[in-house]
Short mmCIF file of C-alpha atoms in Angstrom, two decimals:
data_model
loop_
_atom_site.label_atom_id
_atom_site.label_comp_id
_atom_site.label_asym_id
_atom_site.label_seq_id
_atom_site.Cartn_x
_atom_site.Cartn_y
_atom_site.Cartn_z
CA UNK A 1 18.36 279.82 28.40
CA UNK A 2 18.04 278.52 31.87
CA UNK A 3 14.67 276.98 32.92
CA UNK A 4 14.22 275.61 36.44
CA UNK A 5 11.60 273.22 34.80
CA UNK A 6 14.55 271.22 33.37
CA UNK A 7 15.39 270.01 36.58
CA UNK A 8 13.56 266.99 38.59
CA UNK A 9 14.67 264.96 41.77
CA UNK A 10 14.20 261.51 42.12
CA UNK A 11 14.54 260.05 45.35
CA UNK A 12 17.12 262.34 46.94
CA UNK A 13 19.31 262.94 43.39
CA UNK A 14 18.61 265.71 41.39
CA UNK A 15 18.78 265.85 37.66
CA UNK A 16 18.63 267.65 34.35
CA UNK A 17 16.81 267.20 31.49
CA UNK A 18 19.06 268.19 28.28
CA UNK A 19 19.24 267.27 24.46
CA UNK A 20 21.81 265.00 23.79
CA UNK A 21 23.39 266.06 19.64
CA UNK A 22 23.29 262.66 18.18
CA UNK A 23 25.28 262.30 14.73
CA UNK A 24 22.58 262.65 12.74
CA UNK A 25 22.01 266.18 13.76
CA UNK A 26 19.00 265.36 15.89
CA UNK A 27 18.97 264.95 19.49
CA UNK A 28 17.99 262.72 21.88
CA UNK A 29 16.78 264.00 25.62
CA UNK A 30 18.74 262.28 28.56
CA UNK A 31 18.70 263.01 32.38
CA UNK A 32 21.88 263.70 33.65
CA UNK A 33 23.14 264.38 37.37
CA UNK A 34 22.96 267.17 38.51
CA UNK A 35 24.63 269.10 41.81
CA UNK A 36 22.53 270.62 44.39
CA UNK A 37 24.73 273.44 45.38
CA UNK A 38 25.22 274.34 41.01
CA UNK A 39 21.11 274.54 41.19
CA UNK A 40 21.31 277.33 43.95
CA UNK A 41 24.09 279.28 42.31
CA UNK A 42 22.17 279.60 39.22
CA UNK A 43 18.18 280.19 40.51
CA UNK A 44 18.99 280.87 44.25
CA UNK A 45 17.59 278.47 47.23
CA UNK A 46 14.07 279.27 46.67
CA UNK A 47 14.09 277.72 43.19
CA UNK A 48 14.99 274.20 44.98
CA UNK A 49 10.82 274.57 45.77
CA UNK A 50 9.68 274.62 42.54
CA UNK A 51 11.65 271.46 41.56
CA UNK A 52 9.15 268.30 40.56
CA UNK A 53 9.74 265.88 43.28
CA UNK A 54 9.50 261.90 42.25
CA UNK A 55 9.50 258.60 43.91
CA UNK A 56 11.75 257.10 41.57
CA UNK A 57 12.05 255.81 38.17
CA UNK A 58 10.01 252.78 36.50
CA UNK A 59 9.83 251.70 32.96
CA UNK A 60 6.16 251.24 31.18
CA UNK A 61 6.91 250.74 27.64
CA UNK A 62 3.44 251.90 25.21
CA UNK A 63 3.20 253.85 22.17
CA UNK A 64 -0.73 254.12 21.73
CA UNK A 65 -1.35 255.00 25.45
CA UNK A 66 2.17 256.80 26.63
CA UNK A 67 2.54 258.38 30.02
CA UNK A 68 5.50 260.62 31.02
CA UNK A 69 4.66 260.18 34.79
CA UNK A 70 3.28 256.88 36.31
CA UNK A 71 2.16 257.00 39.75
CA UNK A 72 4.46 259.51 41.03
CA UNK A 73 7.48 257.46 39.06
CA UNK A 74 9.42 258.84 36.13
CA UNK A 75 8.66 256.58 33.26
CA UNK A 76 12.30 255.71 31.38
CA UNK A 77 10.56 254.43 28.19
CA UNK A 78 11.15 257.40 26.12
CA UNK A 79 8.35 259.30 24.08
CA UNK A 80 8.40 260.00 20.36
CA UNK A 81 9.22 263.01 19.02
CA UNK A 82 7.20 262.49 15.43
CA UNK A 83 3.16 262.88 15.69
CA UNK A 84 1.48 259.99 13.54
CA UNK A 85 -0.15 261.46 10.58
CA UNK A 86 -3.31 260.78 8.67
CA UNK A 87 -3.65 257.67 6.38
CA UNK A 88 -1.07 258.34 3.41
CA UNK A 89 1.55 256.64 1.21
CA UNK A 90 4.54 254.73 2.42
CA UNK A 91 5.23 253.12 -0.83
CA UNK A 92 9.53 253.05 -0.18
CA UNK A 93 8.71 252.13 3.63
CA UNK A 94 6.37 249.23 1.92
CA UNK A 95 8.57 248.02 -1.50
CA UNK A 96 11.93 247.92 1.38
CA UNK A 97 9.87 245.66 3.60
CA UNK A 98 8.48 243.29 1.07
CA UNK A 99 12.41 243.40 -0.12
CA UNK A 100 13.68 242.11 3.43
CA UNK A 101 10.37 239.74 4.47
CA UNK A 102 9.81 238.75 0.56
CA UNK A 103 7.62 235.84 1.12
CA UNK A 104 6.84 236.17 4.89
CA UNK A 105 6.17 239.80 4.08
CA UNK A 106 2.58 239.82 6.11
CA UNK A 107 4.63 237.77 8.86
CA UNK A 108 6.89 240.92 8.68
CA UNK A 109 4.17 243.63 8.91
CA UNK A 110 2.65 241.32 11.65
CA UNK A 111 6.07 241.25 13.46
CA UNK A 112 6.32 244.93 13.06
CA UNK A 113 2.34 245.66 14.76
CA UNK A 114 2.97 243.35 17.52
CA UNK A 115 6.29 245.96 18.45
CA UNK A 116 3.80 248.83 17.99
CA UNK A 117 1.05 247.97 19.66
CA UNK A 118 2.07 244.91 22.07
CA UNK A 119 5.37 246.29 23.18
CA UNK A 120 5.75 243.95 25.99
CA UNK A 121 4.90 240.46 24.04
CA UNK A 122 7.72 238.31 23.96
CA UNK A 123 8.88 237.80 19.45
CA UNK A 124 11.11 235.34 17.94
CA UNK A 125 14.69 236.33 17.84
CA UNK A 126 14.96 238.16 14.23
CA UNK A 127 17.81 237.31 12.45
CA UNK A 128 19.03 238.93 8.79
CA UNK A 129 21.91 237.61 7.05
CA UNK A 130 23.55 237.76 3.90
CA UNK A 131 27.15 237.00 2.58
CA UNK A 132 26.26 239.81 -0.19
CA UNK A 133 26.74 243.27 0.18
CA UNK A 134 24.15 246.19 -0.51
CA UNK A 135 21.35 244.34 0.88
CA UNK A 136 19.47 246.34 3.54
CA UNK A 137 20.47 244.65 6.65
CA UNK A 138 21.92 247.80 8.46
CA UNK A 139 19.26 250.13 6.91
CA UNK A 140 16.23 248.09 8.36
CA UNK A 141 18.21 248.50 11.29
CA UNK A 142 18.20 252.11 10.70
CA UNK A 143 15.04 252.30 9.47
CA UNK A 144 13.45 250.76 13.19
CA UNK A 145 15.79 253.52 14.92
CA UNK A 146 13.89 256.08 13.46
CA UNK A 147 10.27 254.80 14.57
CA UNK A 148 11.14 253.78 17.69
CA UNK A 149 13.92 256.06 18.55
CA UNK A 150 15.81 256.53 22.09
CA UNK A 151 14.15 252.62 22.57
CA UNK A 152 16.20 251.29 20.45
CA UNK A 153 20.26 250.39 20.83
CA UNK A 154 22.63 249.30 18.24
CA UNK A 155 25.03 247.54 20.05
CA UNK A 156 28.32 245.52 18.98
CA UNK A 157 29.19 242.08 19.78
CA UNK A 158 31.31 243.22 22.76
CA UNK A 159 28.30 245.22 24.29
CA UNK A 160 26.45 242.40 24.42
CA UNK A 161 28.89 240.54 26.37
CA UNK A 162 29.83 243.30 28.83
CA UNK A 163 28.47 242.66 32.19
CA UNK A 164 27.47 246.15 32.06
CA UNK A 165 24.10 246.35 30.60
CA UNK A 166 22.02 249.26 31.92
CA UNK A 167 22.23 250.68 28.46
CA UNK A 168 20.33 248.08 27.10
CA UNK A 169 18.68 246.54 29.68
CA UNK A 170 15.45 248.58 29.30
CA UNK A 171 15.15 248.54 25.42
CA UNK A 172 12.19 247.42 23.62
CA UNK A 173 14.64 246.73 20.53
CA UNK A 174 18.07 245.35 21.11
CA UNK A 175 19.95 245.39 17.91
CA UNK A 176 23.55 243.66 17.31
CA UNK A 177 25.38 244.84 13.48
CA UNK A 178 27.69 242.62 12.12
CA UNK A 179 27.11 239.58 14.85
CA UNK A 180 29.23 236.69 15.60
CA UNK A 181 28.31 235.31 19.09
CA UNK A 182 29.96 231.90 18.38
CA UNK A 183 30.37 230.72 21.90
CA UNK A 184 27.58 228.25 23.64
CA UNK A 185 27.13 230.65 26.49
CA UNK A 186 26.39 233.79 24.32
CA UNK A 187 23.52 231.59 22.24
CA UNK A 188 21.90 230.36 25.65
CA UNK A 189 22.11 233.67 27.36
CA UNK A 190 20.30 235.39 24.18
CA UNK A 191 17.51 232.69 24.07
CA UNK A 192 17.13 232.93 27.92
CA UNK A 193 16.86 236.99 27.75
CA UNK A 194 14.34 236.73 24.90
CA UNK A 195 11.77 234.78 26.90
CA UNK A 196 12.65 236.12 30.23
CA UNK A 197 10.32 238.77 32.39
CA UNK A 198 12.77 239.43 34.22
CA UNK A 199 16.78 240.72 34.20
CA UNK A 200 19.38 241.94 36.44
CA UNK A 201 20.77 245.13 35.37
CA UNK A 202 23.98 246.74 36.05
CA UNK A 203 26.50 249.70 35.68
CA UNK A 204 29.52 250.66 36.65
CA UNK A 205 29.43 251.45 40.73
CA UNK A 206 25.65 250.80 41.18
CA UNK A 207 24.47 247.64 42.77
CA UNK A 208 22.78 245.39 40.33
CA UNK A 209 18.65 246.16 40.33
CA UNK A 210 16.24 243.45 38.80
CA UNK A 211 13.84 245.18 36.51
CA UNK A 212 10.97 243.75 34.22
CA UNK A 213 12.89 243.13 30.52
CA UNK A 214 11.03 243.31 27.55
CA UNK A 215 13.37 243.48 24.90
CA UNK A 216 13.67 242.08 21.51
CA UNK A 217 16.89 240.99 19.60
CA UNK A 218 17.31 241.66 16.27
CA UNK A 219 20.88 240.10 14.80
CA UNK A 220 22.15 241.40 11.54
CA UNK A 221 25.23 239.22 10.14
CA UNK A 222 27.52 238.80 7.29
CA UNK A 223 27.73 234.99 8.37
CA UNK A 224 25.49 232.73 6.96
CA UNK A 225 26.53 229.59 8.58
CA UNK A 226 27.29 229.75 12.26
CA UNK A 227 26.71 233.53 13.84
CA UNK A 228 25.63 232.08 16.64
CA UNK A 229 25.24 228.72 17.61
CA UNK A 230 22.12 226.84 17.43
CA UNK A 231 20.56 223.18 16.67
CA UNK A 232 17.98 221.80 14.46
CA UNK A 233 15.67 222.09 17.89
CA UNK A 234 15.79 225.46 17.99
CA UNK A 235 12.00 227.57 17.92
CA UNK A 236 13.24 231.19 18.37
CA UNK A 237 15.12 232.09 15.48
CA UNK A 238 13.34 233.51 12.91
CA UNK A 239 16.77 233.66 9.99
CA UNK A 240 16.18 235.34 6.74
CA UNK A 241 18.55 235.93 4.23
CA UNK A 242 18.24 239.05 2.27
CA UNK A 243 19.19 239.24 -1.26
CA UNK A 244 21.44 242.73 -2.89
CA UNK A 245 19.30 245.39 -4.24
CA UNK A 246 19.31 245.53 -7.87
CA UNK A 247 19.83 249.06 -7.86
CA UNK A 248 21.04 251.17 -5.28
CA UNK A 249 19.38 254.47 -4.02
CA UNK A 250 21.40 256.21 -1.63
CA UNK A 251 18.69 258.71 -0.25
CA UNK A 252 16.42 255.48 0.14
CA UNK A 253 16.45 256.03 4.20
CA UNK A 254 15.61 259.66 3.93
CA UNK A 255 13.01 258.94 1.87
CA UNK A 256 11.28 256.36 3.91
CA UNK A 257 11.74 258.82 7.11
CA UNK A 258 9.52 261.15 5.59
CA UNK A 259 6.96 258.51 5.43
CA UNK A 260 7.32 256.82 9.08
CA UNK A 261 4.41 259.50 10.50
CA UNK A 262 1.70 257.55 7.82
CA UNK A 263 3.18 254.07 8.47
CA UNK A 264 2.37 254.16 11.83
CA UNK A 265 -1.10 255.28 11.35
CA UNK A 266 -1.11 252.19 8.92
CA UNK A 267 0.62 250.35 11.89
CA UNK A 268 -1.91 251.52 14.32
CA UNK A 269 -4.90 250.45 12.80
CA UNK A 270 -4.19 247.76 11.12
CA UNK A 271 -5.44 243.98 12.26
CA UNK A 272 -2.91 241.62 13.04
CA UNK A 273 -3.02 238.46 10.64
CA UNK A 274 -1.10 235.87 12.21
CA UNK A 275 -3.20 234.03 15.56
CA UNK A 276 -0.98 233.78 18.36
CA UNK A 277 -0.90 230.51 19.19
CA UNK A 278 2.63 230.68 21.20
CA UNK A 279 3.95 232.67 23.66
CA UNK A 280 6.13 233.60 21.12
CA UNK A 281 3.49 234.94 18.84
CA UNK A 282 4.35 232.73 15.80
CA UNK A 283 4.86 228.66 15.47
CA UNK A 284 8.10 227.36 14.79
CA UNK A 285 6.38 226.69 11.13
CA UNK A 286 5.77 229.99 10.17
CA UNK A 287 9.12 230.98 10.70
CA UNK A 288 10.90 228.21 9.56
CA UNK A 289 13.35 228.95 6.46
CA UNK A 290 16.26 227.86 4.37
CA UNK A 291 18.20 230.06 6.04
CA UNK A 292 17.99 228.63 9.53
CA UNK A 293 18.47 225.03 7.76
CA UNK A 294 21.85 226.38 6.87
CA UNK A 295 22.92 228.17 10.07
CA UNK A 296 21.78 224.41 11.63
CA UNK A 297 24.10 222.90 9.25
CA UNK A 298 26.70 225.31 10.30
CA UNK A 299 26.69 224.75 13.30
CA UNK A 300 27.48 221.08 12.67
CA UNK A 301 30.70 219.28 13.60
CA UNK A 302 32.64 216.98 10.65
CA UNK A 303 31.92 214.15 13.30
CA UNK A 304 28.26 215.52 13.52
CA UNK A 305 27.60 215.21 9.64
CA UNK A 306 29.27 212.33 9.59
CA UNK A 307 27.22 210.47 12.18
CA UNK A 308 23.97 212.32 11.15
CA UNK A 309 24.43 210.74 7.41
CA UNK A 310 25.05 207.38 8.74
CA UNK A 311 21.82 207.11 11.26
CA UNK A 312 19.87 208.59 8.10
CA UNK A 313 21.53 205.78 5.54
CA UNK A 314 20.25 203.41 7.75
CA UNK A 315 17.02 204.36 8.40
CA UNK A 316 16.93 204.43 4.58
CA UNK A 317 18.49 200.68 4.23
CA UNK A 318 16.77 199.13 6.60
CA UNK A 319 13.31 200.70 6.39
CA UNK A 320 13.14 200.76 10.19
CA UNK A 321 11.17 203.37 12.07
CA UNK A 322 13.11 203.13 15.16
CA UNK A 323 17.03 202.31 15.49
CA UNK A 324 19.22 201.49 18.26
CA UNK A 325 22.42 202.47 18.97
CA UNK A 326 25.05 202.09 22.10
CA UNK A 327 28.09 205.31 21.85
CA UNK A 328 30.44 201.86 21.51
CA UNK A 329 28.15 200.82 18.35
CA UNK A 330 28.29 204.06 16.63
CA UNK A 331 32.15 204.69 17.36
CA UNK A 332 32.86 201.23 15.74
CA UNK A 333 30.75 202.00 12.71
CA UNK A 334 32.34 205.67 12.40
CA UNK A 335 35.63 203.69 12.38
CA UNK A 336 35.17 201.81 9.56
CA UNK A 337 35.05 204.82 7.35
CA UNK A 338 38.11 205.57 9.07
CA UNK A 339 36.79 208.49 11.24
CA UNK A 340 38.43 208.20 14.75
CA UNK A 341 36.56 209.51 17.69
CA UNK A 342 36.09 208.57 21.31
CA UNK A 343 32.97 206.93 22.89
CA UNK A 344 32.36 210.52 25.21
CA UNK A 345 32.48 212.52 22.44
CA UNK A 346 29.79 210.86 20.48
CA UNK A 347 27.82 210.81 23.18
CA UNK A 348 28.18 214.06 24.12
CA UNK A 349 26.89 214.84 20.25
CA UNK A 350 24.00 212.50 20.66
CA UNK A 351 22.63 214.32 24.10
CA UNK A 352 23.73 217.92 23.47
CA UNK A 353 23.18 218.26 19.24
CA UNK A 354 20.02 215.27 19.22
CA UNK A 355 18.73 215.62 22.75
CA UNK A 356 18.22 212.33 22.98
CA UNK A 357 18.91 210.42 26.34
CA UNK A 358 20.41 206.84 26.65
CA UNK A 359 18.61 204.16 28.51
CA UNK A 360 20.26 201.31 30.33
CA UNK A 361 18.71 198.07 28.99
CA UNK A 362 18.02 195.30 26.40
CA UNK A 363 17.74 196.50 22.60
CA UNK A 364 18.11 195.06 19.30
CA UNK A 365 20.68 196.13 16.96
CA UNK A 366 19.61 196.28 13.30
CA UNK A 367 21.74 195.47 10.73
CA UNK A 368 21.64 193.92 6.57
CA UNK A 369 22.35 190.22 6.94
CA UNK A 370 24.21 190.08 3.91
CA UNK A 371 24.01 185.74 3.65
CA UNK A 372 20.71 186.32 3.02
CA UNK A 373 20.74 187.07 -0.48
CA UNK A 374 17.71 186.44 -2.71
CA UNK A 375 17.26 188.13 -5.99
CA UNK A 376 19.68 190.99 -4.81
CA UNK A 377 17.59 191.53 -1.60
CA UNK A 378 18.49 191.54 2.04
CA UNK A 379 16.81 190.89 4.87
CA UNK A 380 17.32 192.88 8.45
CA UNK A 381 19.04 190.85 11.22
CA UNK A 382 18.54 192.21 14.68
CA UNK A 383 20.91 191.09 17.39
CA UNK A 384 20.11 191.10 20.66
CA UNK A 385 21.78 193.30 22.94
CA UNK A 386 21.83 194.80 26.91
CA UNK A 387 23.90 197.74 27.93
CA UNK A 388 23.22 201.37 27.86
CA UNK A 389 21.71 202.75 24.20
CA UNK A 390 20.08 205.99 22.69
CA UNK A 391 16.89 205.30 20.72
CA UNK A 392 16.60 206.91 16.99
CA UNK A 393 13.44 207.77 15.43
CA UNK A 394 13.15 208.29 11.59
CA UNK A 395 11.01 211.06 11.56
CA UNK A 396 13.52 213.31 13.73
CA UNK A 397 15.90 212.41 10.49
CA UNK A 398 14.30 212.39 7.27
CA UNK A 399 11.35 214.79 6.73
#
């Protein structure tokens, strides 16, 4: 049936308001163009009157305090179509979190109240991974689809990289399934977004528009090792690697659906644990675990490893604290375990993988003065050297 209160104009375009049939068999409601002239055919000139006239369009994401209409703007952040029910059971929604967080569960359940009720705070970069299959990766996906609904986007690898982002641009959640963003620039431009106030966003034939972004990103990834590329300085991943169900219940999602209304009230009310002590929420130590020690090691070059052991041999040889090393030193000492590589590479290894920065001075190389044996002991001999050098420290190396 045709209602005149589906239409709106912003600016000088006018739009509809329809229901958009998702797969699922629900709907989502979307604002498409809409002709002037078509409007008059079908309620005559005088309806053009009753229209709701708006400035423009802003986004102001909030789920405890949600407004429709902001200041005579059109607020894009899209309302929920579930009302949050009483205090109840959401024993599935609670036994599949503690599956995916395990340990960190409370982190998780911390994580997940900061999204509810702090929509705008800036997260770590949630990453779930798993070689394994039937693990829960894509339903937790699924699962945060269904609370948060038209604010969320799945996207694919290529999405991502498309300079065509308006789709996106003003999530809260930004999901990528089955991620491999192996190159440097996709890493960087990830970390920058997740920290950043502010993006450009674009579509096709419209100018590009700054707006305030807000998102998270959320990576799900059958790659354990290097899905995206990262280094053992890295603060903003938060990796965890989810282990198979031991039994498999198809009508699991439906099931924790049902309960999403009395997990938010849980959601709502409920004190978060963790301090914020970052502008990230969470320290680099409460998310640290194995599995972002492996994706760091994945990342890793042969030549990488190779040097990486060596420094940390030493360090264990000579009981030093600090060592010194010119790119010519290092190259000569990969050599004589017969790995060839040039002087710009390893310094290019040293400054871009160990962020360290070479100084142009004196320093003493340390080495075992092996002729001076006594009772199958050696003693350190330190040669004195000038030239440029990068500075090691042992507690960057061994733990």
């Amino acid at each position: 049936m045709k209602d005149i209160k589906q239409y709106i104009r912003v600016g000088t375009e006018y739009l509809k308001e329809i229901n958009l049939p998702l797969i699922s068999g629900d709907s989502t409601k979307i604002y498409s163009k809409w002709n002037k002239q078509t409007i008059i055919d079908d309620f005559g000139r005088d309806a053009l009157n009753k229209i709701r006239k708006y400035e423009g369009f802003c986004i102001i994401p909030s789920h405890l305090e949600y407004k429709k209409e902001v200041n005579n703007f059109i607020n894009r952040y899209e309302p929920l179509s579930y009302e949050i029910s009483e205090n109840g059971k959401w024993e599935n929604i609670e036994l599949f979190l503690r599956h995916i967080f395990m340990e960190q569960y409370d982190i998780g359940l911390d994580y997940l109240t900061i999204l509810w009720k702090h929509p705008i705070q800036i997260l770590p970069i949630l990453c779930l991974v798993s070689s394994e299959r039937n693990t829960g990766k894509s339903t937790f996906l699924k699962l945060l689809k269904l609370i948060f609904e038209g604010n969320m986007t799945i996207n694919k690898n290529e999405d991502f990289r498309s300079r065509f982002n308006s789709d996106w641009a003003s999530k809260l959640i930004i999901a990528i399934d089955e991620v491999l963003l192996d190159k440097k620039e996709d890493s960087e431009r990830i970390k920058n977004l997740s920290t950043s106030g502010h993006y450009k966003s674009e579509s096709k034939g419209v100018d590009k528009a700054e707006i305030e972004f807000f998102g998270k990103f959320i990576l799900c990834s059958n790659n354990e090792e290097n899905f995206i590329k990262t280094d053992n300085k890295e603060i903003r991943y938060w990796v965890r690697k989810v282990e198979p169900f031991t039994t498999e219940n198809p009508n699991l999602l439906e099931m924790m659906k049902d309960e999403i209304p009395k997990f938010i009230w849980f959601l709502t009310h409920r004190e978060i644990k963790t301090k914020r002590t970052t502008r990230m929420w969470f320290t680099k130590e409460q998310i640290h675990t194995k599995a972002l020690d492996v994706l760091v090691k994945g990342n890793k070059t042969y030549t990488e490893k190779e040097l990486e052991s060596f420094i940390i041999d030493q360090f264990q040889t000579l009981e030093l604290d600090e060592l010194c090393y010119s790119a010519n030193d290092l190259v000569e000492e990969l050599n004589k375990a017969n790995i060839r590589v040039a002087k710009s590479y390893i310094t290019s290894v040293i400054t871009e993988h160990f962020k360290l920065e070479s100084k142009n001075s004196c320093y003493k190389l340390s080495r075992l003065d092996l002729s001076t044996a006594n009772n199958g002991s050696w003693s350190v001999y330190q040669e004195n050297r000038k030239g440029r050098f990068f500075t090691f420290r042992k507690e960057d190396f061994i733990k």
